[in-house]
Tab-separated table of C-alpha atoms in Angstrom:
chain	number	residue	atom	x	y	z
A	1	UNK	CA	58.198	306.508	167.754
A	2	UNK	CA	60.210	304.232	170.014
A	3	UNK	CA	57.312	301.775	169.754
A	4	UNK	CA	58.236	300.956	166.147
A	5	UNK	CA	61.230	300.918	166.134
A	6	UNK	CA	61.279	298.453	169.048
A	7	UNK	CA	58.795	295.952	167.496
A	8	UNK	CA	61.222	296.573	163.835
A	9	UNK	CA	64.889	295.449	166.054
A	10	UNK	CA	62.194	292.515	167.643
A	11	UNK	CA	61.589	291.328	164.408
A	12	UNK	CA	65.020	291.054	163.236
A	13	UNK	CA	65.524	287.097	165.448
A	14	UNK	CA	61.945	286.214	163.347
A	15	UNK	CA	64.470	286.571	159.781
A	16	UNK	CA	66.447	283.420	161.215
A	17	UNK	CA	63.999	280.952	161.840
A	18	UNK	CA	62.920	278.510	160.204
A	19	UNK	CA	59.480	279.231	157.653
A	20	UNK	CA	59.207	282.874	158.983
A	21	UNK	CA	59.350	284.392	155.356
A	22	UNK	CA	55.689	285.239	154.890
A	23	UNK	CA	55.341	286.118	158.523
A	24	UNK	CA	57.885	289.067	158.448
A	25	UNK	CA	56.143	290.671	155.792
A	26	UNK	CA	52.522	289.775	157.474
A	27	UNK	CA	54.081	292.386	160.497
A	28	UNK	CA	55.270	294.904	157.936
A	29	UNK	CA	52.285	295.186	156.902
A	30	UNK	CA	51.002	295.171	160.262
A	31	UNK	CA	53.484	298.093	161.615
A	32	UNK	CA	52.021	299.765	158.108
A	33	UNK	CA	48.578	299.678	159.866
A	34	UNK	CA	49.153	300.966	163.085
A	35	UNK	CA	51.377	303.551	161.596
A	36	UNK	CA	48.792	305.018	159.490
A	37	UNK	CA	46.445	304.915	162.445
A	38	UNK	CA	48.358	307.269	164.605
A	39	UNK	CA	46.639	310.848	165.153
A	40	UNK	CA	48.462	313.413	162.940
A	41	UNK	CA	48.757	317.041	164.014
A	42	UNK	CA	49.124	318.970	160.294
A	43	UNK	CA	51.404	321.754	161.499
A	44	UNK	CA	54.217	320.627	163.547
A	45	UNK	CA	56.300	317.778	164.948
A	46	UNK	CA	54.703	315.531	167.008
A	47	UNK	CA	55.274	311.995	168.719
A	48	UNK	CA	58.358	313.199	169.779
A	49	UNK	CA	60.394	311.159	171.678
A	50	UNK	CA	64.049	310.698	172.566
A	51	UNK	CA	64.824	313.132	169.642
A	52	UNK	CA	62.979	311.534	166.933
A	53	UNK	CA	59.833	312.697	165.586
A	54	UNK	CA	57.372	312.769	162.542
A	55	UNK	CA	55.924	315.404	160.943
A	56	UNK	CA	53.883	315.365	157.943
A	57	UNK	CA	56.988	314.763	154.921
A	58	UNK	CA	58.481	312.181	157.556
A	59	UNK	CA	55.404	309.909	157.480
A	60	UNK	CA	54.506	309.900	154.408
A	61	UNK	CA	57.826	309.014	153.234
A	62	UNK	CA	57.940	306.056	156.516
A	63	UNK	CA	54.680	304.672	155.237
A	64	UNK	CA	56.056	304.642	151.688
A	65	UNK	CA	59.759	302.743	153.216
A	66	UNK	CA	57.723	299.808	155.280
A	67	UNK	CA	55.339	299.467	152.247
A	68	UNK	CA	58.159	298.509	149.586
A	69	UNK	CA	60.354	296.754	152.285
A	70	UNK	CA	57.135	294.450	152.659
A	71	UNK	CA	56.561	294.245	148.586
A	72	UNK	CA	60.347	293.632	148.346
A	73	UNK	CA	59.985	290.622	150.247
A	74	UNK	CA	56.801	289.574	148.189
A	75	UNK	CA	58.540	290.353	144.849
A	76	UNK	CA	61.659	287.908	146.135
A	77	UNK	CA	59.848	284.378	146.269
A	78	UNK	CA	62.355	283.234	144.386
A	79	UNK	CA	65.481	283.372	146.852
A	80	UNK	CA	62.956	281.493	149.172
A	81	UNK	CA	62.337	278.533	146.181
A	82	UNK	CA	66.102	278.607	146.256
A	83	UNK	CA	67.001	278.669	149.435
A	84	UNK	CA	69.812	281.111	148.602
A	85	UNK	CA	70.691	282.872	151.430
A	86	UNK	CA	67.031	284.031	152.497
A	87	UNK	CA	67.507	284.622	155.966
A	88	UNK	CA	70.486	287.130	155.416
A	89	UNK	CA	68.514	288.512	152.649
A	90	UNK	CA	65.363	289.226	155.663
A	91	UNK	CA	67.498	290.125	157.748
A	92	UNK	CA	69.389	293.168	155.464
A	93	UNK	CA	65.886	294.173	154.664
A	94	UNK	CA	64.956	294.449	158.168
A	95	UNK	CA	68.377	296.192	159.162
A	96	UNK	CA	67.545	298.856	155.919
A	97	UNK	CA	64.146	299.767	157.395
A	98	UNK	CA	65.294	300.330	160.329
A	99	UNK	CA	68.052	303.113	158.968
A	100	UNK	CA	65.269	304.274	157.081
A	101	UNK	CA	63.183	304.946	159.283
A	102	UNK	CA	65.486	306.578	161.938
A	103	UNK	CA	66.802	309.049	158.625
A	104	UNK	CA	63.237	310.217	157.879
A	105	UNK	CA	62.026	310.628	161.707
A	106	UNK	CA	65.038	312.217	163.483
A	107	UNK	CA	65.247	315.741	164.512
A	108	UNK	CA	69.049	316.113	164.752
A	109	UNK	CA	70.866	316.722	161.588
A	110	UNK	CA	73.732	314.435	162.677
A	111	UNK	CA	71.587	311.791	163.570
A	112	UNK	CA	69.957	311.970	160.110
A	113	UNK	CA	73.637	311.885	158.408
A	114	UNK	CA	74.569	308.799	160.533
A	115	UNK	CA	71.378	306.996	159.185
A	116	UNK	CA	71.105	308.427	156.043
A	117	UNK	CA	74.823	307.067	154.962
A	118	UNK	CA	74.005	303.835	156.898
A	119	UNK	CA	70.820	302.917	154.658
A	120	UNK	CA	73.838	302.729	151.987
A	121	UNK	CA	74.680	299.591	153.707
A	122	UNK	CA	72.768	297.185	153.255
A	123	UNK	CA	71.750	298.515	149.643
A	124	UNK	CA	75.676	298.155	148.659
A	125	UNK	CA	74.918	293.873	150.215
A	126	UNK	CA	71.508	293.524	148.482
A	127	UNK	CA	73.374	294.708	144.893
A	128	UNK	CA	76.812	293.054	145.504
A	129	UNK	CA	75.221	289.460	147.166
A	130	UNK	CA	71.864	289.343	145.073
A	131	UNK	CA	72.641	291.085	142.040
A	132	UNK	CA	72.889	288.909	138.890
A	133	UNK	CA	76.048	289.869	136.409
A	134	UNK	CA	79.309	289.935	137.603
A	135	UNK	CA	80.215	293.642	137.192
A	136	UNK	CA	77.459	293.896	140.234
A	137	UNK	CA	80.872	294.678	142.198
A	138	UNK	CA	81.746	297.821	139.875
A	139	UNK	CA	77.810	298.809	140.074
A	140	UNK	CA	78.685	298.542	143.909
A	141	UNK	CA	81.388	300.758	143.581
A	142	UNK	CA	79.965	303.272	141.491
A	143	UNK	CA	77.008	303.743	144.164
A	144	UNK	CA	79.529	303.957	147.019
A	145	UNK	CA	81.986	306.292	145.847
A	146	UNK	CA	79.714	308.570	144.178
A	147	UNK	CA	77.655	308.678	147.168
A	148	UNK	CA	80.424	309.350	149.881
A	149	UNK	CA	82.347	311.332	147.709
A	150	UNK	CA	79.501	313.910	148.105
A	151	UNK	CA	78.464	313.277	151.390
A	152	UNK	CA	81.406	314.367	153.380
A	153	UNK	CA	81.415	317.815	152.587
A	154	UNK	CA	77.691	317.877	154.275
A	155	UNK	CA	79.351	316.115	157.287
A	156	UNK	CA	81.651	319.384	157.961
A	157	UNK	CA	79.096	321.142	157.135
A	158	UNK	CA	77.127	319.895	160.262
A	159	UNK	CA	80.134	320.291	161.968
A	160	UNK	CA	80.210	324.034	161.027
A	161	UNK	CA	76.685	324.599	161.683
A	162	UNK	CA	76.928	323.375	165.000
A	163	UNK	CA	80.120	325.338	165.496
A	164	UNK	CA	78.182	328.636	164.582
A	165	UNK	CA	74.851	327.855	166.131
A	166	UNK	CA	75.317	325.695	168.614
A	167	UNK	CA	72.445	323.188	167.966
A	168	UNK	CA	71.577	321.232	165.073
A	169	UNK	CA	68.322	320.448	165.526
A	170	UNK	CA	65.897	320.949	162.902
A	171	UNK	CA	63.283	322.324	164.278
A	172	UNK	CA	65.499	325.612	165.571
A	173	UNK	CA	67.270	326.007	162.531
A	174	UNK	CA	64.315	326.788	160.326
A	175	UNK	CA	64.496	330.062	162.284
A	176	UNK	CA	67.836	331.012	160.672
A	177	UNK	CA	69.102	332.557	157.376
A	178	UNK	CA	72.680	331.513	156.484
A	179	UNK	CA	73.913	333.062	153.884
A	180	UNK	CA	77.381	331.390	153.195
A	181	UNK	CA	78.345	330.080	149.677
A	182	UNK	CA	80.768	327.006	150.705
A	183	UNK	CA	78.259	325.726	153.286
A	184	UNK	CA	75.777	325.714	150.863
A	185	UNK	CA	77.357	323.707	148.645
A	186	UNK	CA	78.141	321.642	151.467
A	187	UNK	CA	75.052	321.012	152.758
A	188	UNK	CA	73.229	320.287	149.196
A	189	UNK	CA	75.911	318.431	147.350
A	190	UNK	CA	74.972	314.887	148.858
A	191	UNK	CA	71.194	315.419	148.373
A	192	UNK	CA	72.050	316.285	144.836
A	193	UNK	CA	74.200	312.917	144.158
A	194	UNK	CA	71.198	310.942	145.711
A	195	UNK	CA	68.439	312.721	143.986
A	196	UNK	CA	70.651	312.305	141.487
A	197	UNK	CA	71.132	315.108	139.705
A	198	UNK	CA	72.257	315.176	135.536
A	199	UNK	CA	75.818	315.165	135.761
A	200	UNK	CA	76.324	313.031	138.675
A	201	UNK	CA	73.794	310.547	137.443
A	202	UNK	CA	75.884	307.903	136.171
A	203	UNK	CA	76.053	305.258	139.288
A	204	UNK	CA	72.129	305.220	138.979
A	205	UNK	CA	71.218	303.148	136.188
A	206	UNK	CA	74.141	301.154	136.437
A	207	UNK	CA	73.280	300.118	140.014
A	208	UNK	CA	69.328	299.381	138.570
A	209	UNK	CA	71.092	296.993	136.213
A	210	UNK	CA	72.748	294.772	137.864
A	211	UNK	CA	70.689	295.080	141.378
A	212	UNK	CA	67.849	292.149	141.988
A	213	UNK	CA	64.455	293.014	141.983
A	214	UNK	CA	64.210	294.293	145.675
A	215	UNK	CA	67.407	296.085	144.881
A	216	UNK	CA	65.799	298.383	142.176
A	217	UNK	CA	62.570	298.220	144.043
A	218	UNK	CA	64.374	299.997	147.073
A	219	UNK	CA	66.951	302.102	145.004
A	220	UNK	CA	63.878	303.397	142.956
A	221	UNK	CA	61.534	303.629	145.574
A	222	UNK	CA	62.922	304.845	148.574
A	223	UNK	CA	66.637	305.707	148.117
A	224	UNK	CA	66.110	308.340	145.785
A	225	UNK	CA	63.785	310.118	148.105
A	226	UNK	CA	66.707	310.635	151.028
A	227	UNK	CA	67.922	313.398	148.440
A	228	UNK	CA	64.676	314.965	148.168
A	229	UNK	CA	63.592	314.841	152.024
A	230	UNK	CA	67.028	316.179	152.939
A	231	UNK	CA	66.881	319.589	150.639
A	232	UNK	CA	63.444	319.782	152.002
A	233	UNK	CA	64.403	320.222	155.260
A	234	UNK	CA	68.618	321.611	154.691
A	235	UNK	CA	66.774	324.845	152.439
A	236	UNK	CA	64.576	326.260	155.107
A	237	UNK	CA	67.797	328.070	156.783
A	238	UNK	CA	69.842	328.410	153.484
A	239	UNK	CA	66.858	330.559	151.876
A	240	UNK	CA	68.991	333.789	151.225
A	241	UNK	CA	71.875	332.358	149.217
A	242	UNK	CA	69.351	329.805	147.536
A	243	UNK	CA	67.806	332.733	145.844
A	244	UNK	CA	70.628	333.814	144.280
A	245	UNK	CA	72.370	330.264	143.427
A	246	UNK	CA	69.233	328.202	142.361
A	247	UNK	CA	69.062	329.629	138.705
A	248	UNK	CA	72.219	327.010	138.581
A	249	UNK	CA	70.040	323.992	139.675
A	250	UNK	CA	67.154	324.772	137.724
A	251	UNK	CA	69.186	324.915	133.914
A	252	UNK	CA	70.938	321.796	134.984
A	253	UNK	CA	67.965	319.834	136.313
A	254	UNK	CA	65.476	320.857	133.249
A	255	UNK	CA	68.081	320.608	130.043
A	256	UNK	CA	68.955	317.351	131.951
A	257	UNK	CA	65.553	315.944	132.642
A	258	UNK	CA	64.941	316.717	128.662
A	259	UNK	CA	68.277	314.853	127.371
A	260	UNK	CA	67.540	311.700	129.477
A	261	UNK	CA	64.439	311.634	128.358
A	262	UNK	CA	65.646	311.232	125.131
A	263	UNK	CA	68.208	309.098	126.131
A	264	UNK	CA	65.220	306.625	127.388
A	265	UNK	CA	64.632	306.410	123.726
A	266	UNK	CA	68.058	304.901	122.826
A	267	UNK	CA	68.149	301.836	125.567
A	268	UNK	CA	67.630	298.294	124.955
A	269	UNK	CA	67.677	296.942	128.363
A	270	UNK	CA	64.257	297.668	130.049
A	271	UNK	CA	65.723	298.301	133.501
A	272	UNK	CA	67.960	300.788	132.013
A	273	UNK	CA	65.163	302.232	130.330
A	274	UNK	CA	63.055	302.769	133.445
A	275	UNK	CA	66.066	304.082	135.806
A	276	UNK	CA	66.659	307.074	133.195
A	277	UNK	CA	63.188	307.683	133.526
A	278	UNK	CA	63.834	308.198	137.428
A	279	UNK	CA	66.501	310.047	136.299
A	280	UNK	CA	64.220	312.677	134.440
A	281	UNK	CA	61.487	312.588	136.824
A	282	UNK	CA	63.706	313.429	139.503
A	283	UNK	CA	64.953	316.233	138.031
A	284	UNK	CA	61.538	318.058	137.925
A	285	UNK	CA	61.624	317.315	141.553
A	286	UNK	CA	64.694	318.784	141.964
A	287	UNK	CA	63.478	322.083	140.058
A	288	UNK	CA	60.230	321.965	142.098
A	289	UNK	CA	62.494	322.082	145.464
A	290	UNK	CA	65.077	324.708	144.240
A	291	UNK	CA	61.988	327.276	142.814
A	292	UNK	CA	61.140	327.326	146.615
A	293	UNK	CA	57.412	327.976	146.635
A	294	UNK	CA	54.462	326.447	147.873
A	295	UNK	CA	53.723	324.726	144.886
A	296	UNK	CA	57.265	323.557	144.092
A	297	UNK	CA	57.394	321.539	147.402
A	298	UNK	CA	54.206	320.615	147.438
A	299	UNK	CA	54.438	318.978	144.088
A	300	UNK	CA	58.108	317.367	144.884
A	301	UNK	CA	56.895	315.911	147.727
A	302	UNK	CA	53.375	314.435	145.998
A	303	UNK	CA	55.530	313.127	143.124
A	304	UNK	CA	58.552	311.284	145.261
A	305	UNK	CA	55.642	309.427	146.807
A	306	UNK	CA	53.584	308.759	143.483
A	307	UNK	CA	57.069	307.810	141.448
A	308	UNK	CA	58.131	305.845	144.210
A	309	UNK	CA	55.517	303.360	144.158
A	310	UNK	CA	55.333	303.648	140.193
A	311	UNK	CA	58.729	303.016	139.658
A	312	UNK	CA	58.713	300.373	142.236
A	313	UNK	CA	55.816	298.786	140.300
A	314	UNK	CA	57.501	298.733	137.080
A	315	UNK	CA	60.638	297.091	138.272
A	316	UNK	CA	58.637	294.244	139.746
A	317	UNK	CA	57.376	293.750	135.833
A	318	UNK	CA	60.706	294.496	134.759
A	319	UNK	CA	61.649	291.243	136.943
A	320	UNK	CA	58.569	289.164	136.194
A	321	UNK	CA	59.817	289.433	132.152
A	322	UNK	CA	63.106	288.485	133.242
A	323	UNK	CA	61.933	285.641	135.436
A	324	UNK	CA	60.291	283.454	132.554
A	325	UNK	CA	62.751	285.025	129.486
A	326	UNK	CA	66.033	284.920	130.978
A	327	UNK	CA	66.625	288.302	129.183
A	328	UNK	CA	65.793	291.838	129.531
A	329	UNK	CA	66.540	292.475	126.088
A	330	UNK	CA	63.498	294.601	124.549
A	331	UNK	CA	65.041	292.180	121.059
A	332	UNK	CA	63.866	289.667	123.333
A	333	UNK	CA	60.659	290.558	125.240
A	334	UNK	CA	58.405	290.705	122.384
A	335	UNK	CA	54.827	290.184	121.864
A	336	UNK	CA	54.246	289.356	125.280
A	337	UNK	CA	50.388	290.057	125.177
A	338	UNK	CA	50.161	286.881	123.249
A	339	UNK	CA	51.267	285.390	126.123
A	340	UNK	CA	50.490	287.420	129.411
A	341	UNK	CA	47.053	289.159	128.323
A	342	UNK	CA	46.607	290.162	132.369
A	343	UNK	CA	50.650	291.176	132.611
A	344	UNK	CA	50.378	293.602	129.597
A	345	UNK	CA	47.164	295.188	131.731
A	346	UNK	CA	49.466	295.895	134.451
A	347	UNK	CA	51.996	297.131	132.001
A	348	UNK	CA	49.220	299.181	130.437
A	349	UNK	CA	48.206	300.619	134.184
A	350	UNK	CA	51.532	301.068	135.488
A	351	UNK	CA	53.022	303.011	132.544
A	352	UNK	CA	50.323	305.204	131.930
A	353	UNK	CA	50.582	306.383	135.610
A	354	UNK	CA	54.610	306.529	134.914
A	355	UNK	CA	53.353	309.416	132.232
A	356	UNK	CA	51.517	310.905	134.704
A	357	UNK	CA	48.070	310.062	133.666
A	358	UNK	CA	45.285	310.884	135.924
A	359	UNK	CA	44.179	309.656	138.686
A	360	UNK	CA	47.640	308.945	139.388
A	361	UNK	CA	49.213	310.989	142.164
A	362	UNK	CA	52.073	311.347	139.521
A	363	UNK	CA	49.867	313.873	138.014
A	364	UNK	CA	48.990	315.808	140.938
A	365	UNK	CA	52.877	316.152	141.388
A	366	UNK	CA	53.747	317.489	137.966
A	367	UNK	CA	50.984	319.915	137.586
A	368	UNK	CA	52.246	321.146	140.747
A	369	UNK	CA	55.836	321.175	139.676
A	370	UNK	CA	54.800	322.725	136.707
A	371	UNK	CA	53.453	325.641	138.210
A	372	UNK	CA	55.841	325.988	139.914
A	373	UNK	CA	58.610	326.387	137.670
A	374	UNK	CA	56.572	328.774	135.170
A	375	UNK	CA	55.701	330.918	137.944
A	376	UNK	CA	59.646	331.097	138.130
A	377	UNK	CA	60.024	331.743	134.944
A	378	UNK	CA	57.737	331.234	131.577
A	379	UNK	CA	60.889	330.134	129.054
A	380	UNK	CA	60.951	327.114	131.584
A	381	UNK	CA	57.576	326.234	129.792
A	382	UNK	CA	59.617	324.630	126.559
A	383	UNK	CA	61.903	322.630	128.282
A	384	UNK	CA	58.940	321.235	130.282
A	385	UNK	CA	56.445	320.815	127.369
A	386	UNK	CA	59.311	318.700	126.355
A	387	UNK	CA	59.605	316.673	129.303
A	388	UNK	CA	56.404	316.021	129.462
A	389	UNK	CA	55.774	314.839	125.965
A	390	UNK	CA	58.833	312.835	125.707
A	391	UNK	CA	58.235	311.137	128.732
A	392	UNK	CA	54.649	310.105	127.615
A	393	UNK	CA	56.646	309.016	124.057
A	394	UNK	CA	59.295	306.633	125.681
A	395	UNK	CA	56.763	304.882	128.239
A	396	UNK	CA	54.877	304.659	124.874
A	397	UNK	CA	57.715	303.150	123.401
A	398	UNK	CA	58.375	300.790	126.075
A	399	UNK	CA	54.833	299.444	126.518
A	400	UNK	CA	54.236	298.568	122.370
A	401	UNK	CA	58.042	297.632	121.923
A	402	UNK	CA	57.220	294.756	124.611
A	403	UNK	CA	53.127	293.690	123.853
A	404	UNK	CA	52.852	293.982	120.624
A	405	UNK	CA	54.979	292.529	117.425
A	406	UNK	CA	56.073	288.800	116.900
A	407	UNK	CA	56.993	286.588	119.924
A	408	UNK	CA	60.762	285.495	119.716
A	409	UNK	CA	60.845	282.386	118.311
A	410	UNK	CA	63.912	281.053	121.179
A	411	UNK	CA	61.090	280.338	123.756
A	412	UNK	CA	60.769	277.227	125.075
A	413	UNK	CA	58.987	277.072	127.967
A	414	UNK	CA	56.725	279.748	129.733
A	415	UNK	CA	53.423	280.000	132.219
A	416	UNK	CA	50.944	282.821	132.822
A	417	UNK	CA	51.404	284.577	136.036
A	418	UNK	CA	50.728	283.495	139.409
A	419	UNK	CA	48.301	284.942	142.534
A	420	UNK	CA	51.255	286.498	144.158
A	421	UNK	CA	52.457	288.277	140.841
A	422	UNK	CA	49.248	289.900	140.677
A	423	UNK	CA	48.955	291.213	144.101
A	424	UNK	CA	52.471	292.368	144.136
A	425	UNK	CA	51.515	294.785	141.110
A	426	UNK	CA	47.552	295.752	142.211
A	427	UNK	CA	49.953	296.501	145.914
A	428	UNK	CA	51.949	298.984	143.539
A	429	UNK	CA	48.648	300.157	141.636
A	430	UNK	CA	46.182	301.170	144.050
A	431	UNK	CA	47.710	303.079	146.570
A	432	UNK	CA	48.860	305.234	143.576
A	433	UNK	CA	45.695	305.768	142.135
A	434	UNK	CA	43.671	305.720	145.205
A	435	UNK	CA	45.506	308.337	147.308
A	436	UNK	CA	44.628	311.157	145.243
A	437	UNK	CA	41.157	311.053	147.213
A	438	UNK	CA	42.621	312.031	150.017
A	439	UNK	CA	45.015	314.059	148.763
A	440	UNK	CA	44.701	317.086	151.344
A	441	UNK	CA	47.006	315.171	153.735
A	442	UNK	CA	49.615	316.215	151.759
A	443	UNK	CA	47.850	319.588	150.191
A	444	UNK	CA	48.387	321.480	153.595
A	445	UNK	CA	51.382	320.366	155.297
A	446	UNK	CA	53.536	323.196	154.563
């Protein structure tokens, strides 16, 4: 463990010399290599050192943080064409990967809180310093105070738990059974906001917005995942009062995953559009957690990593439309395929997997999810048929409101896409559709 994160805090000098852009994401991708060529033991912990450690969630949820942090850096040519500010802009990537990877690998709970509200960091810079409109400050707020808001009730709650047990180490609290009503709520409240949950929602899509493209790339693809990882691991010892309480969670998250869904259908910005479809994907995952079964965490965990890189994807086109029309506007991005024949592929590819279209992994995770939550109960079955067909309607939506039609006739100047483009997207696309081979990595973890 200590052997990445040394060669990460190495790497940080590389972000302030001169023509070292490229060459920090060449060892991303590097540390991405070595990472995935480390021997795995299914069951429990291993490469533990100095009280961090990896199990099976924690790496695949690493390999998926050093993947976008390198894409984020491929998708951000432009700062580097504009010389604005790209070695601060490294180096806050760097500094975020590094949080991130300490939240996912460490055993102690505190630890994981100290890291887990320090990746806020440099997410709050990259909105506030790269973000486009000016109400990127209220955006900023929104993220923070939501976020903390929650998060120190789960700080007593450590507190507490360390007061009763006397450790707070993961691995020997999975032996317990709390059963305590306030320290559940402690404990799950900041997961939920992160997550987030319907109801406390509302910083999300605002922070997509007005966030730059390895801003919603990160949000989207890794940020929303610390909520998920962290009731994965805070529900082993709350089991008991979890039974009783997670009726609660399950009405909110699948009423709420059908009403954004439909409220995809009423936005005319296509960032918005796609961060309320995190939004309602998210939700399931929520359900699939609370349900506690096999199949419920086994199909969370298979759809954070299959949306993450979707979602991640989709931003990056998002950003490319933006990049040539100045707008994101769905008025204004019209008939595009007359244009970008090869873009509206990737559109085609990227959305269909956003609907959870085989072979993505996004479809492994919702048929698991979906078992999951009838097995809890069958009336669950209409607000998910719902879900699921509404989701398929507004990436529908999205992908003929922006190829098809008449091309807006305020264009003036525009060029197909380039090399980089292209890779950036088949980076997104493969891994997403190619994992599913091997899919038993993730089938037997639990």
């Amino acid at each position: 463990m200590m052997k990445f994160l040394f060669m990460m805090i190495f790497m940080i000098p590389l972000c302030f010399m001169m023509k070292m852009f490229w060459m920090v994401q060449m060892l991303l991708m590097l540390i991405m290599m070595l990472m995935m060529n480390m021997n795995i033991t299914i069951m429990n912990f291993f490469n533990i050192s100095y009280g961090y450690s990896l199990d099976i969630i924690s790496l695949g949820l690493i390999l998926l943080s050093i993947w976008i942090c390198s894409l984020m850096i491929m998708a951000s040519e432009n700062l580097l064409k504009m010389k604005f500010y790209y070695n601060f802009f490294l180096f806050n990537i760097m500094f975020l990967l590094i949080m991130l990877f300490l939240t996912f690998s460490s055993m102690n709970l505190f630890m994981f809180y100290l890291f887990f509200e320090g990746s806020l960091i440099p997410t709050l810079m990259l909105i506030i310093g790269w973000g486009y409109q000016p109400e990127r400050v209220q955006a900023g707020m929104y993220l923070l105070f939501y976020t903390l808001f929650a998060s120190l009730p789960l700080l007593m709650g450590i507190f507490y738990l360390y007061l009763k047990v006397g450790s707070v180490y993961m691995y020997f609290l999975k032996f317990l059974n709390l059963n305590y009503f306030l320290l559940y709520l402690c404990m799950i409240l900041a997961f939920l906001v992160k997550m987030p949950m319907y109801f406390v929602h509302l910083w999300l899509p605002k922070a997509h917005v007005e966030a730059p493209v390895s801003g919603s790339m990160i949000l989207a693809g890794i940020m929303l995942k610390l909520g998920g990882y962290g009731l994965l691991r805070v529900l082993i010892f709350l089991q008991s009062i979890n039974m009783k309480l997670n009726y609660l969670w399950l009405m909110i998250s699948l009423v709420g995953g059908f009403y954004i869904t439909l409220k995809c259908f009423t936005q005319v910005d296509i960032k918005s559009l796609i961060a309320y479809s995190s939004v309602a994907h998210m939700s399931l995952v929520i359900g699939g957690i609370m349900v506690m079964n096999y199949w419920g965490f086994l199909g969370a965990y298979l759809l954070m990593i299959g949306h993450g890189l979707c979602s991640s994807g989709m931003f990056c086109l998002a950003n490319l439309n933006y990049e040539r029309l100045g707008s994101r506007s769905m008025f204004i991005n019209k008939g595009l395929m007359n244009f970008m024949p090869s873009m509206s592929l990737w559109w085609f590819l990227l959305l269909s997997s956003n609907m959870a279209a085989p072979p993505s992994l996004n479809l492994l995770g919702e048929i698991s999810l979906i078992n999951s939550l009838m097995s809890w109960s069958l009336i669950s079955i209409i607000m998910l048929m719902l879900i699921s067909f509404f989701s398929a309607g507004y990436s529908l939506y999205l992908y003929s409101y922006i190829q098809h039609g008449q091309y807006y006739m305020g264009l003036y100047s525009f060029y197909m896409g380039t090399s980089r483009e292209y890779l950036l997207l088949m980076l997104h696309w493969l891994p997403l559709n190619l994992m599913i081979m091997k899919v038993d990595y993730t089938m037997i973890w639990f």
